[in-house]
Coordinates of C-alpha atoms in Angstrom, one line a residue:
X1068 CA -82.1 -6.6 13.7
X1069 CA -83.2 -8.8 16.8
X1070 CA -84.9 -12.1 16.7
X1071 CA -86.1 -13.3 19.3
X1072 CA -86.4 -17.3 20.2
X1073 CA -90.3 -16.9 19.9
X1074 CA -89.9 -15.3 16.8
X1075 CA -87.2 -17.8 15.4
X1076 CA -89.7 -20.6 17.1
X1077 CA -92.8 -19.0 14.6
X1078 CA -90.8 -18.9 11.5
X1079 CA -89.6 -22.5 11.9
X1080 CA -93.1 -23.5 12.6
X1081 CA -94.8 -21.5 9.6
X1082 CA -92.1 -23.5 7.3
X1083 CA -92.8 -26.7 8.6
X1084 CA -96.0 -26.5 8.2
X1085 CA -95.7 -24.9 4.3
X1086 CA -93.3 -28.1 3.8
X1087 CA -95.8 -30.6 4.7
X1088 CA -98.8 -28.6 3.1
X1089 CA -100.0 -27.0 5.6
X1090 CA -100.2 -23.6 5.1
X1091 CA -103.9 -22.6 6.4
X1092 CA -102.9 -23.2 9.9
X1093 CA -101.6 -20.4 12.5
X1094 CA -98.4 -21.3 14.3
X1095 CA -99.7 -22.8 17.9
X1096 CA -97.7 -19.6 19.2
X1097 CA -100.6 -17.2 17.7
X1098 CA -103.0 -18.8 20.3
X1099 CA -101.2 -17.8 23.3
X1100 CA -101.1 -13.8 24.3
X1101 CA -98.1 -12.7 25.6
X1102 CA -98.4 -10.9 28.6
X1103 CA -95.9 -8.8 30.9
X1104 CA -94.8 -10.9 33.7
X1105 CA -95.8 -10.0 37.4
X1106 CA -92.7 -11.6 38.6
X1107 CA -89.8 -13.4 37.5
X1108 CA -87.0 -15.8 37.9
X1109 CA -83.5 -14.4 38.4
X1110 CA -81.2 -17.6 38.6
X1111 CA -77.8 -17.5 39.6
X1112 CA -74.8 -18.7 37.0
X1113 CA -71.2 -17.8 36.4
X1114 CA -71.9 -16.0 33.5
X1115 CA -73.8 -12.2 34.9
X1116 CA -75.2 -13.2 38.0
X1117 CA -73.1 -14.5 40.3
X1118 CA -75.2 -13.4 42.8
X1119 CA -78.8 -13.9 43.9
X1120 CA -80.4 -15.3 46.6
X1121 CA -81.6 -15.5 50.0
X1122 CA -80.7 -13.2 52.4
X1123 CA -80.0 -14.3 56.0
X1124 CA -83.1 -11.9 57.2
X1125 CA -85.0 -13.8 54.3
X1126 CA -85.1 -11.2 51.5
X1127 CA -84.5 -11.8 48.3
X1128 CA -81.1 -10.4 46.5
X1129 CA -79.1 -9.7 43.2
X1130 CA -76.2 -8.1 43.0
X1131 CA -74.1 -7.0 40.4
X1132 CA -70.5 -5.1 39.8
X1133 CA -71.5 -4.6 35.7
X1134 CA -74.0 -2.4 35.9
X1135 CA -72.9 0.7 33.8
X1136 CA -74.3 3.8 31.5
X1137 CA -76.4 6.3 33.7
X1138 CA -74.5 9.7 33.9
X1139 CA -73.1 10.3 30.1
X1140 CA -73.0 6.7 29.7
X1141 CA -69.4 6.2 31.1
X1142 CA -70.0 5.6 34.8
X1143 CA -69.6 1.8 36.4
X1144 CA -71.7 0.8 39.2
X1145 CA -71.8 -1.9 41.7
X1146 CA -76.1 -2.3 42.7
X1147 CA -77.5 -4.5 45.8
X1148 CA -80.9 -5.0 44.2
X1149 CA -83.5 -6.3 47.6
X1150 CA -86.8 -7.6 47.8
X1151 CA -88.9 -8.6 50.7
X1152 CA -89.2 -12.3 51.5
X1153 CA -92.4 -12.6 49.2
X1154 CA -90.8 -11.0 46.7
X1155 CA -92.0 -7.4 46.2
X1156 CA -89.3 -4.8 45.8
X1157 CA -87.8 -3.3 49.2
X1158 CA -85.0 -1.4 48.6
X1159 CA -81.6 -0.8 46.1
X1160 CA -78.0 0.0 47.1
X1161 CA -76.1 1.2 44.8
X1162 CA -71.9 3.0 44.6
X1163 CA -70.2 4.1 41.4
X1164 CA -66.7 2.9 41.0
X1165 CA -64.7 3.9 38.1
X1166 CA -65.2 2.3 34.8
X1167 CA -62.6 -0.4 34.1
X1168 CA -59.9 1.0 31.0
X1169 CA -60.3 -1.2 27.8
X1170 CA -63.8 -2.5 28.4
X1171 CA -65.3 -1.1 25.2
X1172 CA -68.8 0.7 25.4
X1173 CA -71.8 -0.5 25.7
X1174 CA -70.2 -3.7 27.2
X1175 CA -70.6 -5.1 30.3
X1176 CA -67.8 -6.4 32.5
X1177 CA -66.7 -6.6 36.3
X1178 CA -65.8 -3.1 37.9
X1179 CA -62.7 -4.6 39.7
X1180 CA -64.3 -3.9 42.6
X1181 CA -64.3 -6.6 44.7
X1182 CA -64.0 -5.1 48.3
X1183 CA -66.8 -3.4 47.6
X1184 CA -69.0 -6.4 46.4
X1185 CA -67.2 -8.3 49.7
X1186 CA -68.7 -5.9 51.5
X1187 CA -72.1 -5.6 50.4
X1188 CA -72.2 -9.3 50.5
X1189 CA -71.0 -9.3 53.9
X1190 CA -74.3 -6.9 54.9
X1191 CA -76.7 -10.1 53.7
X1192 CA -75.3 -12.2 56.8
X1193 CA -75.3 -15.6 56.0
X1194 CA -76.7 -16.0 52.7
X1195 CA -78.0 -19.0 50.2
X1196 CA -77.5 -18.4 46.2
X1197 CA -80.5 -20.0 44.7
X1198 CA -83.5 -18.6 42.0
X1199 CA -85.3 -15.9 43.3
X1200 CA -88.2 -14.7 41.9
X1201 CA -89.5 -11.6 42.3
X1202 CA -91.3 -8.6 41.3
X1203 CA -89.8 -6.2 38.5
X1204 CA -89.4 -2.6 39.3
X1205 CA -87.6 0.9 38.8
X1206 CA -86.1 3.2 41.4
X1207 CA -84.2 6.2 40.6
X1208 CA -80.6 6.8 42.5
X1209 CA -78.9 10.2 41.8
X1210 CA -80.5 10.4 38.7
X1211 CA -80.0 7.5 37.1
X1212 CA -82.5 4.6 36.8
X1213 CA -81.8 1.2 38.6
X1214 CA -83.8 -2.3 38.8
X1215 CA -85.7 -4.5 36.3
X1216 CA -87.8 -2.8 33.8
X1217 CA -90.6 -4.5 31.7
X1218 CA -90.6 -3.9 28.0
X1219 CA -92.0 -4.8 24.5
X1220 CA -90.1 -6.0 21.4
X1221 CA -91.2 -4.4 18.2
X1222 CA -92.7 -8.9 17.7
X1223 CA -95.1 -8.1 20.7
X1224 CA -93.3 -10.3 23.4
X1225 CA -92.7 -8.7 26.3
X1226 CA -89.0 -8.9 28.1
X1227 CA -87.3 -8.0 32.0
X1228 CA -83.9 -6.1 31.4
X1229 CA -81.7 -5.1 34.2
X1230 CA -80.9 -1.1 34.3
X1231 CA -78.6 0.6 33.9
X1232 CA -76.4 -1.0 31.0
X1233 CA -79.3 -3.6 29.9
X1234 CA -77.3 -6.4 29.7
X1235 CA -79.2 -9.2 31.3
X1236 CA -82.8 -9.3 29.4
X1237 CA -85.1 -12.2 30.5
X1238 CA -88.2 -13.7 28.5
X1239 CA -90.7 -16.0 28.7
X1240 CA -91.2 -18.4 30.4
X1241 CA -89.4 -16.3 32.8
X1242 CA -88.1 -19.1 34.7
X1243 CA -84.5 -17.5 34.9
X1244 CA -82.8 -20.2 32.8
X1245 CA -82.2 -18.3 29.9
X1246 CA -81.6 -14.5 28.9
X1247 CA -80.3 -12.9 26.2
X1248 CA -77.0 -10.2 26.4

């Protein structure tokens, strides 16, 4: 089962107010809707996004060597995710490398391939890693479905989870600071 830290939020609210005798009030939560984001924050870390910034031409950029699943589940990929300067979606590059051995399924870890993300770093020119933000989206490659797709947990919060191999999964208040894995 998944709790989310809106939920846990609620439930620790709801017993602090049964413990000081308050139990005809709705948790301050109740009042506020959630609602799917029209952008969000990707922030870079050294944790799953080593990479995302500003490109030298001035678009936006995340780049990963974990994404995996898509064909049969097995396949690796490394994905150049770009969006325009203002933040809507431009384009995604994407090249499947071979899955590293050990990494158990359903795990995300580095593909080993580092030339490769040399090289499609190299293709940004000079670039600056800072928070992005930017406009979720889904693009199809060969098949297999690549970018940031908007969701719903079964609590009614909504959530932005990198595809394929969902792995990075924003929330609100979508400033990039946090995500769950």
């Amino acid at each position: 089962m998944r709790i989310t830290r809106a939920a846990l939020i609620a439930a620790m609210a709801m017993a602090l107010a049964g413990c000081a005798g308050q139990r005809d009030e709705a948790p301050a939560e109740a009042a506020v809707p959630d609602r799917a984001p029209d952008r969000f924050t990707i922030a870079p870390d050294d944790y799953h996004v080593p990479y995302a910034g500003t490109a030298e031409d001035g678009r936006r950029f995340f780049l990963s060597e974990e994404l995996f699943g898509g064909r049969g589940g097995g396949s690796s990929y490394v994905g150049l995710f770009l969006w325009k300067a203002d933040g809507t979606f431009d384009e995604v590059r994407v090249d499947e490398v071979s899955r590293p051995e050990g990494l158990p399924a359903g795990q995300a870890g580095p593909a080993g391939a580092q030339d490769l993300v040399d090289a499609r770093l190299a293709e940004l020119g000079d670039y600056v890693l800072e928070p992005i933000e930017v406009e979720p989206f889904i693009e199809k490659v060969d098949g297999v479905r690549f970018g940031w797709k908007v969701g719903r947990y079964d609590d009614g919060t909504h959530f932005v989870g990198i595809v394929p191999g969902d792995f990075i999964v924003y929330y609100a208040p979508w400033d990039g600071l946090d995500y769950d894995t």
